[in-house]
Amino acid sequence: MGAAALAAWRFLIPNPLTAETAPPTVDPFAFGVASGDPTMDGFVLWTRLAGRRGDQHVGYEIAPDDSFRRIVRRGRAIAPAARANAVHVEVSGLWPGRPYFYRFHHAGTVSRTGRTLTAPARSDRLRLALTSCQHWEQGWFTTYRDMVDQAPDLVLQVGDYIYEKSFGAGPDVRCFGAPEPVTLADYRARHALYRTDPDLQAAHAALPFVVTWDDHEVENDYAGLQGVETIDPRAFAARRAAAYQAYFEHMPLRRASIARLYRRLRWGDLATLHVLDCRRYRTPQPCGRGGHVIGHCAALEAPGATMTGAEQERWLVDGLRSERAQWSLLVQQTLFARLHLPQGPEARYSDIWDGYPASRQRVIDALQVPSVRNALILGGDVHSFWFNDIHRDAERNAGPVVASEVVASCLASRNGPPALFDSAMRLNPHVRFLDNTRAGYVLIDIDRTAATIDCRAIDSLTDREAATHSLIRRTIADRLPGFLS
Ligand code: FE
Ligand code: CA
């Protein structure tokens, strides 16, 4: 066991802030504040009262200035015990394209001030931060400090917001201090633990988040209602329901997202964010439960195989057909491009879009409509940075380049398996850039002429003061998909 692992044992303490254990003197706003999903006239505000029992109320205030001299909205919201005393305020009726400040009150205590915004009616620029994969035990969340400094309009968190368990050797910096979550109380405690991280809290307070989940919010590599470790279907369904509920309780999401997480957000006529859910409705991975390197097998061509489910696919097709924005962003979870592996020409990894080639091709087909001017696919999950050209025929990498793919590395996890990725650039000419040695996030600047992609890499996940810097910057020009340079 190394020094880092030994040092980590002092973090093996139970989370003191859940209702079961906390004294009533605990700061009710110990989990911080958050905002998300801005529209032209509003957003969602979030907090969760720490250490309280029974139904509670909070007051909230919204102002255009952080001194709250002129309060434009004031109200009371319920923090129900049945939702872990979480508060979700859906605000509407504000001015478009403005920053707003907010804070909560409870029992004489005032929360920290959060900053959020409304989406613009018209805008010529949008700055996004794309992030995924934050493992509590495998790294500090220090790179969020750089993200706050870069001041993106929105943070896109595309999954593995929490991890359900330890992986590999370690822990590297701190411990979960609890076994793998199964029940609602377990998942609540895991989310609550995450929200005690000061860098994550500061990011939520400073920046509105747009979130969608991947697998680790429930269980590694699950697909629809099929678990990988939880084999019994009824036990998995109960586990998934508990995990989903805890997720909704802790994220700045609208009530409508509980029934359906996939949704659209608009940034004037500059960009539309088509936020996808590629876990809940997918069919099981072909040729074996969970993600594996597979060869060719019949299940790969099963006619019903889908990454999105038929209903979400229709919703996406319809949304692209009526697209009015200059940039169409597909905000989703996993690697979209065909990834040839060193195991042979037929080899593919089954948990990513390679496991669902027909579903992937239907998405590409849906992007080939006159209303879609620029297709940019954003993802995470593979713990490495990627810039990929997406060809018309993605399976064969044939035909013209029709879309660009940007994948953010893990924010705080060990990198992807070298056995799968180290030869990727040699075997996949459509992979324009790959770094599987660093963690961080991606900053995306979109305007009328181009999208500029900046991979922000952190020097170390075990040094709490590590610096984050630019690893590579590339531009995608308007109406010229791909990274050909
Ligand atoms: Fe991950
Ligand atoms: Ca994942």
PDB file of N, CA, C and O and ligand atoms in Angstrom, residues 133 159-160 163 214-216 220-221 279 334 351 381-383, ligand 2:
ATOM      1  N   CYS A 133     -17.535  11.623 -15.234  1.00  0.00           N
ATOM      2  CA  CYS A 133     -16.678  10.656 -14.526  1.00  0.00           C
ATOM      3  C   CYS A 133     -15.868  11.261 -13.386  1.00  0.00           C
ATOM      4  O   CYS A 133     -14.678  11.552 -13.522  1.00  0.00           O
ATOM      5  N   GLY A 159     -22.638  12.332 -17.059  1.00  0.00           N
ATOM      6  CA  GLY A 159     -22.764  11.047 -16.401  1.00  0.00           C
ATOM      7  C   GLY A 159     -21.552  10.599 -15.601  1.00  0.00           C
ATOM      8  O   GLY A 159     -20.478  11.165 -15.698  1.00  0.00           O
ATOM      9  N   ASP A 160     -21.789   9.532 -14.801  1.00  0.00           N
ATOM     10  CA  ASP A 160     -20.832   9.113 -13.787  1.00  0.00           C
ATOM     11  C   ASP A 160     -20.539  10.288 -12.851  1.00  0.00           C
ATOM     12  O   ASP A 160     -19.400  10.551 -12.485  1.00  0.00           O
ATOM     13  N   TYR A 163     -19.932   7.602  -8.368  1.00  0.00           N
ATOM     14  CA  TYR A 163     -19.603   6.195  -8.613  1.00  0.00           C
ATOM     15  C   TYR A 163     -20.169   5.380  -7.469  1.00  0.00           C
ATOM     16  O   TYR A 163     -20.187   5.826  -6.326  1.00  0.00           O
ATOM     17  N   ASP A 214     -25.149   8.465 -16.614  1.00  0.00           N
ATOM     18  CA  ASP A 214     -24.670   7.276 -17.314  1.00  0.00           C
ATOM     19  C   ASP A 214     -24.911   6.071 -16.401  1.00  0.00           C
ATOM     20  O   ASP A 214     -25.917   6.057 -15.693  1.00  0.00           O
ATOM     21  N   ASP A 215     -24.008   5.124 -16.397  1.00  0.00           N
ATOM     22  CA  ASP A 215     -24.275   3.887 -15.664  1.00  0.00           C
ATOM     23  C   ASP A 215     -23.992   3.952 -14.160  1.00  0.00           C
ATOM     24  O   ASP A 215     -24.748   3.418 -13.352  1.00  0.00           O
ATOM     25  N   HIS A 216     -22.891   4.635 -13.766  1.00  0.00           N
ATOM     26  CA  HIS A 216     -22.472   4.535 -12.357  1.00  0.00           C
ATOM     27  C   HIS A 216     -23.404   5.246 -11.384  1.00  0.00           C
ATOM     28  O   HIS A 216     -23.283   5.041 -10.178  1.00  0.00           O
ATOM     29  N   ASN A 220     -22.516  -0.275 -12.569  1.00  0.00           N
ATOM     30  CA  ASN A 220     -21.626  -0.344 -13.727  1.00  0.00           C
ATOM     31  C   ASN A 220     -22.258  -1.115 -14.895  1.00  0.00           C
ATOM     32  O   ASN A 220     -22.711  -2.246 -14.729  1.00  0.00           O
ATOM     33  N   ASP A 221     -22.291  -0.449 -16.067  1.00  0.00           N
ATOM     34  CA  ASP A 221     -22.671  -1.099 -17.336  1.00  0.00           C
ATOM     35  C   ASP A 221     -24.106  -1.623 -17.402  1.00  0.00           C
ATOM     36  O   ASP A 221     -24.423  -2.467 -18.251  1.00  0.00           O
ATOM     37  N   ARG A 279     -29.072   5.302 -21.280  1.00  0.00           N
ATOM     38  CA  ARG A 279     -29.010   4.163 -20.341  1.00  0.00           C
ATOM     39  C   ARG A 279     -30.382   3.548 -20.077  1.00  0.00           C
ATOM     40  O   ARG A 279     -30.528   2.354 -20.033  1.00  0.00           O
ATOM     41  N   THR A 334     -21.594   8.271 -24.079  1.00  0.00           N
ATOM     42  CA  THR A 334     -20.438   7.414 -24.383  1.00  0.00           C
ATOM     43  C   THR A 334     -19.843   7.714 -25.757  1.00  0.00           C
ATOM     44  O   THR A 334     -20.361   8.528 -26.503  1.00  0.00           O
ATOM     45  N   ASP A 351     -20.297  -1.729 -24.804  1.00  0.00           N
ATOM     46  CA  ASP A 351     -21.088  -0.811 -23.984  1.00  0.00           C
ATOM     47  C   ASP A 351     -21.227   0.562 -24.612  1.00  0.00           C
ATOM     48  O   ASP A 351     -22.070   1.352 -24.198  1.00  0.00           O
ATOM     49  N   ASP A 381     -17.385   9.274 -20.478  1.00  0.00           N
ATOM     50  CA  ASP A 381     -17.408   7.854 -20.118  1.00  0.00           C
ATOM     51  C   ASP A 381     -16.097   7.101 -20.312  1.00  0.00           C
ATOM     52  O   ASP A 381     -15.791   6.198 -19.534  1.00  0.00           O
ATOM     53  N   VAL A 382     -15.311   7.413 -21.315  1.00  0.00           N
ATOM     54  CA  VAL A 382     -14.147   6.581 -21.633  1.00  0.00           C
ATOM     55  C   VAL A 382     -12.845   7.082 -20.989  1.00  0.00           C
ATOM     56  O   VAL A 382     -11.767   6.560 -21.291  1.00  0.00           O
ATOM     57  N   HIS A 383     -12.947   8.084 -20.113  1.00  0.00           N
ATOM     58  CA  HIS A 383     -11.808   8.515 -19.292  1.00  0.00           C
ATOM     59  C   HIS A 383     -10.612   8.925 -20.134  1.00  0.00           C
ATOM     60  O   HIS A 383      -9.458   8.623 -19.796  1.00  0.00           O
TER      61      HIS A 383
HETATM   62 CA    CA B   2     -19.877   5.201 -17.758  1.00  0.00          CA
END
